[in-house]
Amino acid sequence: MPSSWRRALTGSRERKTLADPDFSADLADDDAAAESGPLRRCLVTRERQQREAMLRFVVAPEAVAAEALVFDVAATLPGRGMWLSARRDVIEKAMKANIFSRAAGRRIALPSGLVEIAGRALEKRIVELLGLARRAGDAVCGFEKVKERIAAGQCALLVEAADGSLAEQDRLIQHRKTNVVRPISAARLGAVFGRDRVVHVAIGPGRLAGMIETDSLRLAGVLGAEPSARRLQAPQGAGRENADLGGREARPPADMTQTKTQN
C-alpha cells in the first residue's frame, strides 16, 4: 500500500535555494524578446531601462571557463544575458547577495574585482570608439580646433580629459549648448591622437558620439559617480563652483565621467 507521507526532497539544498522564480521570469522575458527589445530589467533594482545604458553579464562558454561570469561590454556575446544598472553599488550588491547564481539557477564563479574589470573594459571600449571617430574624421583635438567646432555647431559631444581644468572647459564652452563627458585621463586621450596629452576633443554628429556618451555615463556609474541627464546649456559665467549638479564643487578623480546640466 503506498504511503501517504510526502516523499522527502533530495539533492543539494544550495541547488534548491538558487532557483529563484522571479529571476527566472526576468530572464524568460529576455528570451521571449530574443534580446532584441529596447528595455531590460535590472536584477537588483528591478527597474527597466534602455539596454544600451545597462551592463550585461553572461556565463562564459565551457571552452573559455566553466561556469564563470563574464562582463559583456558590447552586449554581443552569445548566451542568456543577466542585466544590471550601470552603478557600482548595484554590482557590489549583486555579488554580495549571490544574484548571478540565483538568476542562473546554478553556482557561478565570480571573478575578483568585478567592478574594476567592468571599469577597465568600458575605458578600453571608449578609447576604441574615440579611435574610430578620429579615423573617420569625426573627432578633432586641441583648444582652438574644438572651439571652432563648437562655434560652428559641429560638436555633438565634447570629450574632456578627466584630469583637465574645469575652468578651461568652461572658457571653451562659454554659453553654447554642449554635451560634455570626462571619461579618461589626458594621457589616454593623447594616445588616441598620437600625442603625449590631449585635454579637449570634439566629436561630430553621428552614431559614434552617442555611443561614446552612453559608455562614458556607464563608466561614471561603475566608478561610483552619479551620471546626470544630458547637458542642455552651460550657464553663463559657469565656473568651478557650479560645474557639477546642485552647485557642488566638481573634482572628478582621473578616468571619471562628468556631465553638466542646467538646474
PDB file of C-alpha atoms in Angstrom:
ATOM      1  CA  MET A   1       0.000   0.000   0.000  1.00  0.00           C
ATOM      2  CA  PRO A   2       1.514   3.379  -0.976  1.00  0.00           C
ATOM      3  CA  SER A   3       2.483   5.613   1.898  1.00  0.00           C
ATOM      4  CA  SER A   4       0.532   8.822   2.481  1.00  0.00           C
ATOM      5  CA  TRP A   5       3.695  10.620   3.572  1.00  0.00           C
ATOM      6  CA  ARG A   6       5.131  13.113   1.145  1.00  0.00           C
ATOM      7  CA  ARG A   7       8.351  11.970  -0.406  1.00  0.00           C
ATOM      8  CA  ALA A   8      11.366  13.773   1.051  1.00  0.00           C
ATOM      9  CA  LEU A   9      13.141  16.192  -1.243  1.00  0.00           C
ATOM     10  CA  THR A  10      16.613  15.110  -2.256  1.00  0.00           C
ATOM     11  CA  GLY A  11      19.603  16.863  -3.690  1.00  0.00           C
ATOM     12  CA  SER A  12      21.632  19.871  -2.724  1.00  0.00           C
ATOM     13  CA  ARG A  13      19.973  22.459  -0.538  1.00  0.00           C
ATOM     14  CA  GLU A  14      22.070  25.084  -2.305  1.00  0.00           C
ATOM     15  CA  ARG A  15      20.747  23.956  -5.668  1.00  0.00           C
ATOM     16  CA  LYS A  16      17.186  24.390  -4.443  1.00  0.00           C
ATOM     17  CA  THR A  17      17.738  27.852  -2.987  1.00  0.00           C
ATOM     18  CA  LEU A  18      19.489  29.081  -6.115  1.00  0.00           C
ATOM     19  CA  ALA A  19      16.386  28.522  -8.192  1.00  0.00           C
ATOM     20  CA  ASP A  20      14.557  31.855  -7.971  1.00  0.00           C
ATOM     21  CA  PRO A  21      11.241  32.183  -9.838  1.00  0.00           C
ATOM     22  CA  ASP A  22      11.463  35.978 -10.005  1.00  0.00           C
ATOM     23  CA  PHE A  23      14.870  35.959 -11.627  1.00  0.00           C
ATOM     24  CA  SER A  24      13.866  33.146 -13.951  1.00  0.00           C
ATOM     25  CA  ALA A  25      10.857  35.165 -15.031  1.00  0.00           C
ATOM     26  CA  ASP A  26      13.043  38.176 -15.818  1.00  0.00           C
ATOM     27  CA  LEU A  27      15.396  36.066 -17.899  1.00  0.00           C
ATOM     28  CA  ALA A  28      12.441  34.440 -19.629  1.00  0.00           C
ATOM     29  CA  ASP A  29      11.260  37.919 -20.620  1.00  0.00           C
ATOM     30  CA  ASP A  30      14.624  38.482 -22.303  1.00  0.00           C
ATOM     31  CA  ASP A  31      14.341  35.159 -24.101  1.00  0.00           C
ATOM     32  CA  ALA A  32      10.825  35.989 -25.268  1.00  0.00           C
ATOM     33  CA  ALA A  33      12.085  39.255 -26.720  1.00  0.00           C
ATOM     34  CA  ALA A  34      15.093  37.434 -28.210  1.00  0.00           C
ATOM     35  CA  GLU A  35      17.164  40.164 -26.522  1.00  0.00           C
ATOM     36  CA  SER A  36      16.174  42.499 -29.333  1.00  0.00           C
ATOM     37  CA  GLY A  37      13.826  44.870 -27.498  1.00  0.00           C
ATOM     38  CA  PRO A  38      14.942  48.254 -26.167  1.00  0.00           C
ATOM     39  CA  LEU A  39      14.428  47.610 -22.446  1.00  0.00           C
ATOM     40  CA  ARG A  40      15.948  45.287 -19.853  1.00  0.00           C
ATOM     41  CA  ARG A  41      15.226  44.792 -16.159  1.00  0.00           C
ATOM     42  CA  CYS A  42      17.976  45.135 -13.583  1.00  0.00           C
ATOM     43  CA  LEU A  43      18.214  42.024 -11.417  1.00  0.00           C
ATOM     44  CA  VAL A  44      18.963  44.152  -8.352  1.00  0.00           C
ATOM     45  CA  THR A  45      16.808  47.282  -8.614  1.00  0.00           C
ATOM     46  CA  ARG A  46      14.090  45.548 -10.705  1.00  0.00           C
ATOM     47  CA  GLU A  47      13.821  48.665 -12.851  1.00  0.00           C
ATOM     48  CA  ARG A  48      13.569  48.540 -16.637  1.00  0.00           C
ATOM     49  CA  GLN A  49      15.995  50.722 -18.570  1.00  0.00           C
ATOM     50  CA  GLN A  50      17.367  51.138 -22.060  1.00  0.00           C
ATOM     51  CA  ARG A  51      19.667  48.199 -22.719  1.00  0.00           C
ATOM     52  CA  GLU A  52      22.453  50.443 -24.049  1.00  0.00           C
ATOM     53  CA  ALA A  53      22.682  52.177 -20.668  1.00  0.00           C
ATOM     54  CA  MET A  54      22.962  48.940 -18.676  1.00  0.00           C
ATOM     55  CA  LEU A  55      25.595  46.267 -18.023  1.00  0.00           C
ATOM     56  CA  ARG A  56      25.208  42.774 -19.468  1.00  0.00           C
ATOM     57  CA  PHE A  57      26.783  39.674 -17.967  1.00  0.00           C
ATOM     58  CA  VAL A  58      26.824  36.130 -19.329  1.00  0.00           C
ATOM     59  CA  VAL A  59      28.178  32.764 -18.263  1.00  0.00           C
ATOM     60  CA  ALA A  60      31.348  32.030 -20.195  1.00  0.00           C
ATOM     61  CA  PRO A  61      31.331  29.080 -22.624  1.00  0.00           C
ATOM     62  CA  GLU A  62      32.926  25.943 -21.195  1.00  0.00           C
ATOM     63  CA  ALA A  63      35.756  26.285 -23.674  1.00  0.00           C
ATOM     64  CA  VAL A  64      36.689  29.582 -22.020  1.00  0.00           C
ATOM     65  CA  ALA A  65      35.989  28.970 -18.346  1.00  0.00           C
ATOM     66  CA  ALA A  66      33.494  26.579 -16.837  1.00  0.00           C
ATOM     67  CA  GLU A  67      30.629  28.353 -15.061  1.00  0.00           C
ATOM     68  CA  ALA A  68      32.462  31.689 -14.877  1.00  0.00           C
ATOM     69  CA  LEU A  69      30.812  35.095 -15.146  1.00  0.00           C
ATOM     70  CA  VAL A  70      31.880  37.424 -17.967  1.00  0.00           C
ATOM     71  CA  PHE A  71      31.129  41.122 -18.418  1.00  0.00           C
ATOM     72  CA  ASP A  72      29.819  41.588 -21.963  1.00  0.00           C
ATOM     73  CA  VAL A  73      30.813  45.205 -22.542  1.00  0.00           C
ATOM     74  CA  ALA A  74      29.331  45.403 -26.068  1.00  0.00           C
ATOM     75  CA  ALA A  75      26.302  43.204 -25.244  1.00  0.00           C
ATOM     76  CA  THR A  76      27.023  40.897 -28.183  1.00  0.00           C
ATOM     77  CA  LEU A  77      28.206  37.628 -26.613  1.00  0.00           C
ATOM     78  CA  PRO A  78      26.013  34.544 -27.033  1.00  0.00           C
ATOM     79  CA  GLY A  79      24.070  33.212 -24.101  1.00  0.00           C
ATOM     80  CA  ARG A  80      21.360  34.368 -21.763  1.00  0.00           C
ATOM     81  CA  GLY A  81      22.077  37.876 -20.555  1.00  0.00           C
ATOM     82  CA  MET A  82      21.917  38.995 -16.934  1.00  0.00           C
ATOM     83  CA  TRP A  83      21.452  42.755 -16.749  1.00  0.00           C
ATOM     84  CA  LEU A  84      22.386  45.280 -14.074  1.00  0.00           C
ATOM     85  CA  SER A  85      22.072  49.035 -13.790  1.00  0.00           C
ATOM     86  CA  ALA A  86      25.384  50.748 -14.501  1.00  0.00           C
ATOM     87  CA  ARG A  87      26.137  51.553 -10.873  1.00  0.00           C
ATOM     88  CA  ARG A  88      28.952  50.495  -8.591  1.00  0.00           C
ATOM     89  CA  ASP A  89      26.644  49.837  -5.651  1.00  0.00           C
ATOM     90  CA  VAL A  90      24.401  47.641  -7.792  1.00  0.00           C
ATOM     91  CA  ILE A  91      27.334  45.478  -8.905  1.00  0.00           C
ATOM     92  CA  GLU A  92      28.556  45.152  -5.330  1.00  0.00           C
ATOM     93  CA  LYS A  93      25.081  44.207  -4.089  1.00  0.00           C
ATOM     94  CA  ALA A  94      24.688  41.633  -6.873  1.00  0.00           C
ATOM     95  CA  MET A  95      27.927  39.955  -5.812  1.00  0.00           C
ATOM     96  CA  LYS A  96      27.187  40.107  -2.098  1.00  0.00           C
ATOM     97  CA  ALA A  97      23.656  38.704  -2.495  1.00  0.00           C
ATOM     98  CA  ASN A  98      24.736  35.995  -4.934  1.00  0.00           C
ATOM     99  CA  ILE A  99      22.369  37.447  -7.537  1.00  0.00           C
ATOM    100  CA  PHE A 100      24.094  35.950 -10.572  1.00  0.00           C
ATOM    101  CA  SER A 101      23.954  32.373  -9.295  1.00  0.00           C
ATOM    102  CA  ARG A 102      20.334  32.820  -8.238  1.00  0.00           C
ATOM    103  CA  ALA A 103      19.430  34.180 -11.665  1.00  0.00           C
ATOM    104  CA  ALA A 104      21.196  31.340 -13.467  1.00  0.00           C
ATOM    105  CA  GLY A 105      19.840  28.671 -11.108  1.00  0.00           C
ATOM    106  CA  ARG A 106      23.314  27.253 -10.512  1.00  0.00           C
ATOM    107  CA  ARG A 107      26.582  28.231  -8.904  1.00  0.00           C
ATOM    108  CA  ILE A 108      28.622  30.656 -10.986  1.00  0.00           C
ATOM    109  CA  ALA A 109      32.229  31.558 -10.274  1.00  0.00           C
ATOM    110  CA  LEU A 110      32.572  35.324  -9.814  1.00  0.00           C
ATOM    111  CA  PRO A 111      35.853  36.968 -10.789  1.00  0.00           C
ATOM    112  CA  SER A 112      37.504  39.016  -8.080  1.00  0.00           C
ATOM    113  CA  GLY A 113      37.328  42.757  -8.650  1.00  0.00           C
ATOM    114  CA  LEU A 114      34.278  42.674 -10.912  1.00  0.00           C
ATOM    115  CA  VAL A 115      33.805  46.441 -10.572  1.00  0.00           C
ATOM    116  CA  GLU A 116      37.384  47.063 -11.704  1.00  0.00           C
ATOM    117  CA  ILE A 117      37.011  44.573 -14.564  1.00  0.00           C
ATOM    118  CA  ALA A 118      33.907  46.368 -15.819  1.00  0.00           C
ATOM    119  CA  GLY A 119      35.593  49.749 -15.448  1.00  0.00           C
ATOM    120  CA  ARG A 120      38.667  48.708 -17.441  1.00  0.00           C
ATOM    121  CA  ALA A 121      36.511  47.158 -20.170  1.00  0.00           C
ATOM    122  CA  LEU A 122      34.463  50.334 -20.520  1.00  0.00           C
ATOM    123  CA  GLU A 123      37.587  52.510 -20.618  1.00  0.00           C
ATOM    124  CA  LYS A 124      39.047  50.320 -23.362  1.00  0.00           C
ATOM    125  CA  ARG A 125      35.824  50.483 -25.343  1.00  0.00           C
ATOM    126  CA  ILE A 126      35.701  54.285 -25.077  1.00  0.00           C
ATOM    127  CA  VAL A 127      39.293  54.515 -26.325  1.00  0.00           C
ATOM    128  CA  GLU A 128      38.420  52.244 -29.261  1.00  0.00           C
ATOM    129  CA  LEU A 129      35.357  54.324 -30.140  1.00  0.00           C
ATOM    130  CA  LEU A 130      37.403  57.518 -29.981  1.00  0.00           C
ATOM    131  CA  GLY A 131      39.913  55.917 -32.338  1.00  0.00           C
ATOM    132  CA  LEU A 132      37.129  55.074 -34.775  1.00  0.00           C
ATOM    133  CA  ALA A 133      35.873  58.648 -34.617  1.00  0.00           C
ATOM    134  CA  ARG A 134      39.360  60.009 -35.258  1.00  0.00           C
ATOM    135  CA  ARG A 135      39.959  57.750 -38.257  1.00  0.00           C
ATOM    136  CA  ALA A 136      36.541  58.649 -39.682  1.00  0.00           C
ATOM    137  CA  GLY A 137      37.354  62.343 -39.406  1.00  0.00           C
ATOM    138  CA  ASP A 138      34.640  62.865 -36.805  1.00  0.00           C
ATOM    139  CA  ALA A 139      36.992  63.853 -33.967  1.00  0.00           C
ATOM    140  CA  VAL A 140      39.400  66.761 -33.583  1.00  0.00           C
ATOM    141  CA  CYS A 141      41.531  67.762 -30.601  1.00  0.00           C
ATOM    142  CA  GLY A 142      43.113  70.940 -29.323  1.00  0.00           C
ATOM    143  CA  PHE A 143      41.567  74.044 -27.756  1.00  0.00           C
ATOM    144  CA  GLU A 144      41.276  76.185 -30.908  1.00  0.00           C
ATOM    145  CA  LYS A 145      40.038  73.424 -33.217  1.00  0.00           C
ATOM    146  CA  VAL A 146      37.473  72.279 -30.689  1.00  0.00           C
ATOM    147  CA  LYS A 147      36.369  75.863 -30.082  1.00  0.00           C
ATOM    148  CA  GLU A 148      35.797  76.298 -33.818  1.00  0.00           C
ATOM    149  CA  ARG A 149      33.719  73.116 -33.995  1.00  0.00           C
ATOM    150  CA  ILE A 150      31.576  74.205 -31.064  1.00  0.00           C
ATOM    151  CA  ALA A 151      31.067  77.690 -32.537  1.00  0.00           C
ATOM    152  CA  ALA A 152      30.053  76.154 -35.873  1.00  0.00           C
ATOM    153  CA  GLY A 153      27.546  73.822 -34.221  1.00  0.00           C
ATOM    154  CA  GLN A 154      29.528  70.792 -35.362  1.00  0.00           C
ATOM    155  CA  CYS A 155      30.268  69.361 -31.915  1.00  0.00           C
ATOM    156  CA  ALA A 156      27.740  66.745 -30.832  1.00  0.00           C
ATOM    157  CA  LEU A 157      29.865  65.716 -27.854  1.00  0.00           C
ATOM    158  CA  LEU A 158      32.750  67.368 -26.041  1.00  0.00           C
ATOM    159  CA  VAL A 159      35.127  64.826 -24.525  1.00  0.00           C
ATOM    160  CA  GLU A 160      37.245  66.397 -21.806  1.00  0.00           C
ATOM    161  CA  ALA A 161      40.164  64.795 -20.007  1.00  0.00           C
ATOM    162  CA  ALA A 162      39.140  63.706 -16.517  1.00  0.00           C
ATOM    163  CA  ASP A 163      42.207  65.434 -15.095  1.00  0.00           C
ATOM    164  CA  GLY A 164      41.799  68.568 -17.207  1.00  0.00           C
ATOM    165  CA  SER A 165      40.939  72.042 -15.971  1.00  0.00           C
ATOM    166  CA  LEU A 166      37.259  72.681 -15.364  1.00  0.00           C
ATOM    167  CA  ALA A 167      37.831  76.427 -15.645  1.00  0.00           C
ATOM    168  CA  GLU A 168      39.379  75.971 -19.095  1.00  0.00           C
ATOM    169  CA  GLN A 169      36.484  73.714 -20.059  1.00  0.00           C
ATOM    170  CA  ASP A 170      34.044  76.497 -19.132  1.00  0.00           C
ATOM    171  CA  ARG A 171      36.016  79.054 -21.178  1.00  0.00           C
ATOM    172  CA  LEU A 172      35.837  76.687 -24.118  1.00  0.00           C
ATOM    173  CA  ILE A 173      32.094  76.147 -23.880  1.00  0.00           C
ATOM    174  CA  GLN A 174      31.034  79.633 -22.776  1.00  0.00           C
ATOM    175  CA  HIS A 175      27.240  79.868 -23.186  1.00  0.00           C
ATOM    176  CA  ARG A 176      26.870  77.342 -26.003  1.00  0.00           C
ATOM    177  CA  LYS A 177      24.776  74.200 -25.839  1.00  0.00           C
ATOM    178  CA  THR A 178      27.186  71.303 -25.471  1.00  0.00           C
ATOM    179  CA  ASN A 179      27.105  67.752 -24.137  1.00  0.00           C
ATOM    180  CA  VAL A 180      30.196  67.037 -22.049  1.00  0.00           C
ATOM    181  CA  VAL A 181      31.767  63.839 -20.713  1.00  0.00           C
ATOM    182  CA  ARG A 182      35.056  63.355 -18.839  1.00  0.00           C
ATOM    183  CA  PRO A 183      35.777  59.618 -19.110  1.00  0.00           C
ATOM    184  CA  ILE A 184      39.555  59.166 -19.208  1.00  0.00           C
ATOM    185  CA  SER A 185      42.827  60.932 -18.480  1.00  0.00           C
ATOM    186  CA  ALA A 186      44.643  63.365 -20.757  1.00  0.00           C
ATOM    187  CA  ALA A 187      47.373  60.770 -21.291  1.00  0.00           C
ATOM    188  CA  ARG A 188      44.884  58.184 -22.557  1.00  0.00           C
ATOM    189  CA  LEU A 189      43.168  60.743 -24.767  1.00  0.00           C
ATOM    190  CA  GLY A 190      46.559  61.751 -26.101  1.00  0.00           C
ATOM    191  CA  ALA A 191      47.383  58.166 -27.054  1.00  0.00           C
ATOM    192  CA  VAL A 192      44.346  58.123 -29.354  1.00  0.00           C
ATOM    193  CA  PHE A 193      45.729  61.100 -31.277  1.00  0.00           C
ATOM    194  CA  GLY A 194      49.403  60.146 -31.125  1.00  0.00           C
ATOM    195  CA  ARG A 195      50.281  62.817 -28.567  1.00  0.00           C
ATOM    196  CA  ASP A 196      51.509  62.851 -25.000  1.00  0.00           C
ATOM    197  CA  ARG A 197      48.406  64.602 -23.677  1.00  0.00           C
ATOM    198  CA  VAL A 198      45.080  65.779 -25.074  1.00  0.00           C
ATOM    199  CA  VAL A 199      42.549  67.638 -22.955  1.00  0.00           C
ATOM    200  CA  HIS A 200      39.803  68.674 -25.394  1.00  0.00           C
ATOM    201  CA  VAL A 201      38.171  66.537 -28.092  1.00  0.00           C
ATOM    202  CA  ALA A 202      35.157  67.441 -30.221  1.00  0.00           C
ATOM    203  CA  ILE A 203      33.070  64.610 -31.688  1.00  0.00           C
ATOM    204  CA  GLY A 204      30.888  65.440 -34.680  1.00  0.00           C
ATOM    205  CA  PRO A 205      27.239  64.444 -35.027  1.00  0.00           C
ATOM    206  CA  GLY A 206      26.591  60.767 -35.623  1.00  0.00           C
ATOM    207  CA  ARG A 207      26.233  57.375 -34.021  1.00  0.00           C
ATOM    208  CA  LEU A 208      29.723  57.342 -32.534  1.00  0.00           C
ATOM    209  CA  ALA A 209      29.034  60.462 -30.474  1.00  0.00           C
ATOM    210  CA  GLY A 210      26.025  58.787 -28.893  1.00  0.00           C
ATOM    211  CA  MET A 211      27.932  55.582 -28.200  1.00  0.00           C
ATOM    212  CA  ILE A 212      30.841  57.424 -26.567  1.00  0.00           C
ATOM    213  CA  GLU A 213      28.477  59.437 -24.400  1.00  0.00           C
ATOM    214  CA  THR A 214      26.493  56.364 -23.321  1.00  0.00           C
ATOM    215  CA  ASP A 215      29.619  54.386 -22.444  1.00  0.00           C
ATOM    216  CA  SER A 216      31.065  57.373 -20.583  1.00  0.00           C
ATOM    217  CA  LEU A 217      27.923  57.523 -18.458  1.00  0.00           C
ATOM    218  CA  ARG A 218      28.137  53.772 -17.848  1.00  0.00           C
ATOM    219  CA  LEU A 219      31.747  54.186 -16.780  1.00  0.00           C
ATOM    220  CA  ALA A 220      30.847  57.028 -14.428  1.00  0.00           C
ATOM    221  CA  GLY A 221      28.269  54.819 -12.748  1.00  0.00           C
ATOM    222  CA  VAL A 222      30.668  51.905 -12.392  1.00  0.00           C
ATOM    223  CA  LEU A 223      33.320  54.196 -10.898  1.00  0.00           C
ATOM    224  CA  GLY A 224      30.845  55.448  -8.334  1.00  0.00           C
ATOM    225  CA  ALA A 225      29.913  58.812  -9.827  1.00  0.00           C
ATOM    226  CA  GLU A 226      26.267  59.637 -10.431  1.00  0.00           C
ATOM    227  CA  PRO A 227      25.596  60.054 -14.163  1.00  0.00           C
ATOM    228  CA  SER A 228      23.383  63.078 -14.739  1.00  0.00           C
ATOM    229  CA  ALA A 229      20.985  63.888 -17.522  1.00  0.00           C
ATOM    230  CA  ARG A 230      22.271  65.134 -20.847  1.00  0.00           C
ATOM    231  CA  ARG A 231      23.685  68.626 -20.538  1.00  0.00           C
ATOM    232  CA  LEU A 232      21.487  71.205 -22.275  1.00  0.00           C
ATOM    233  CA  GLN A 233      23.275  74.504 -21.819  1.00  0.00           C
ATOM    234  CA  ALA A 234      26.217  75.857 -19.857  1.00  0.00           C
ATOM    235  CA  PRO A 235      25.084  78.677 -17.587  1.00  0.00           C
ATOM    236  CA  GLN A 236      26.805  81.960 -18.368  1.00  0.00           C
ATOM    237  CA  GLY A 237      29.718  82.619 -16.050  1.00  0.00           C
ATOM    238  CA  ALA A 238      29.822  78.981 -15.027  1.00  0.00           C
ATOM    239  CA  GLY A 239      32.923  78.225 -13.035  1.00  0.00           C
ATOM    240  CA  ARG A 240      34.424  75.523 -10.901  1.00  0.00           C
ATOM    241  CA  GLU A 241      31.952  76.133  -8.124  1.00  0.00           C
ATOM    242  CA  ASN A 242      28.929  75.133 -10.232  1.00  0.00           C
ATOM    243  CA  ALA A 243      30.463  72.632 -12.615  1.00  0.00           C
ATOM    244  CA  ASP A 244      28.591  69.728 -11.067  1.00  0.00           C
ATOM    245  CA  LEU A 245      24.938  69.130 -10.307  1.00  0.00           C
ATOM    246  CA  GLY A 246      23.358  71.038  -7.486  1.00  0.00           C
ATOM    247  CA  GLY A 247      26.174  73.601  -7.304  1.00  0.00           C
ATOM    248  CA  ARG A 248      28.588  71.138  -5.690  1.00  0.00           C
ATOM    249  CA  GLU A 249      32.248  71.570  -6.437  1.00  0.00           C
ATOM    250  CA  ALA A 250      33.241  69.041  -9.079  1.00  0.00           C
ATOM    251  CA  ARG A 251      36.612  67.422  -8.562  1.00  0.00           C
ATOM    252  CA  PRO A 252      36.414  64.155 -10.504  1.00  0.00           C
ATOM    253  CA  PRO A 253      39.275  61.717  -9.994  1.00  0.00           C
ATOM    254  CA  ALA A 254      41.201  60.525 -13.004  1.00  0.00           C
ATOM    255  CA  ASP A 255      39.217  58.486 -15.534  1.00  0.00           C
ATOM    256  CA  MET A 256      35.813  59.576 -14.248  1.00  0.00           C
ATOM    257  CA  THR A 257      32.973  60.791 -16.424  1.00  0.00           C
ATOM    258  CA  GLN A 258      31.190  64.047 -15.707  1.00  0.00           C
ATOM    259  CA  THR A 259      28.252  65.595 -17.499  1.00  0.00           C
ATOM    260  CA  LYS A 260      26.871  69.016 -16.783  1.00  0.00           C
ATOM    261  CA  THR A 261      23.258  70.116 -16.687  1.00  0.00           C
ATOM    262  CA  GLN A 262      21.342  73.305 -16.154  1.00  0.00           C
ATOM    263  CA  ASN A 263      19.373  73.172 -12.906  1.00  0.00           C
TER     264      ASN A 263
END
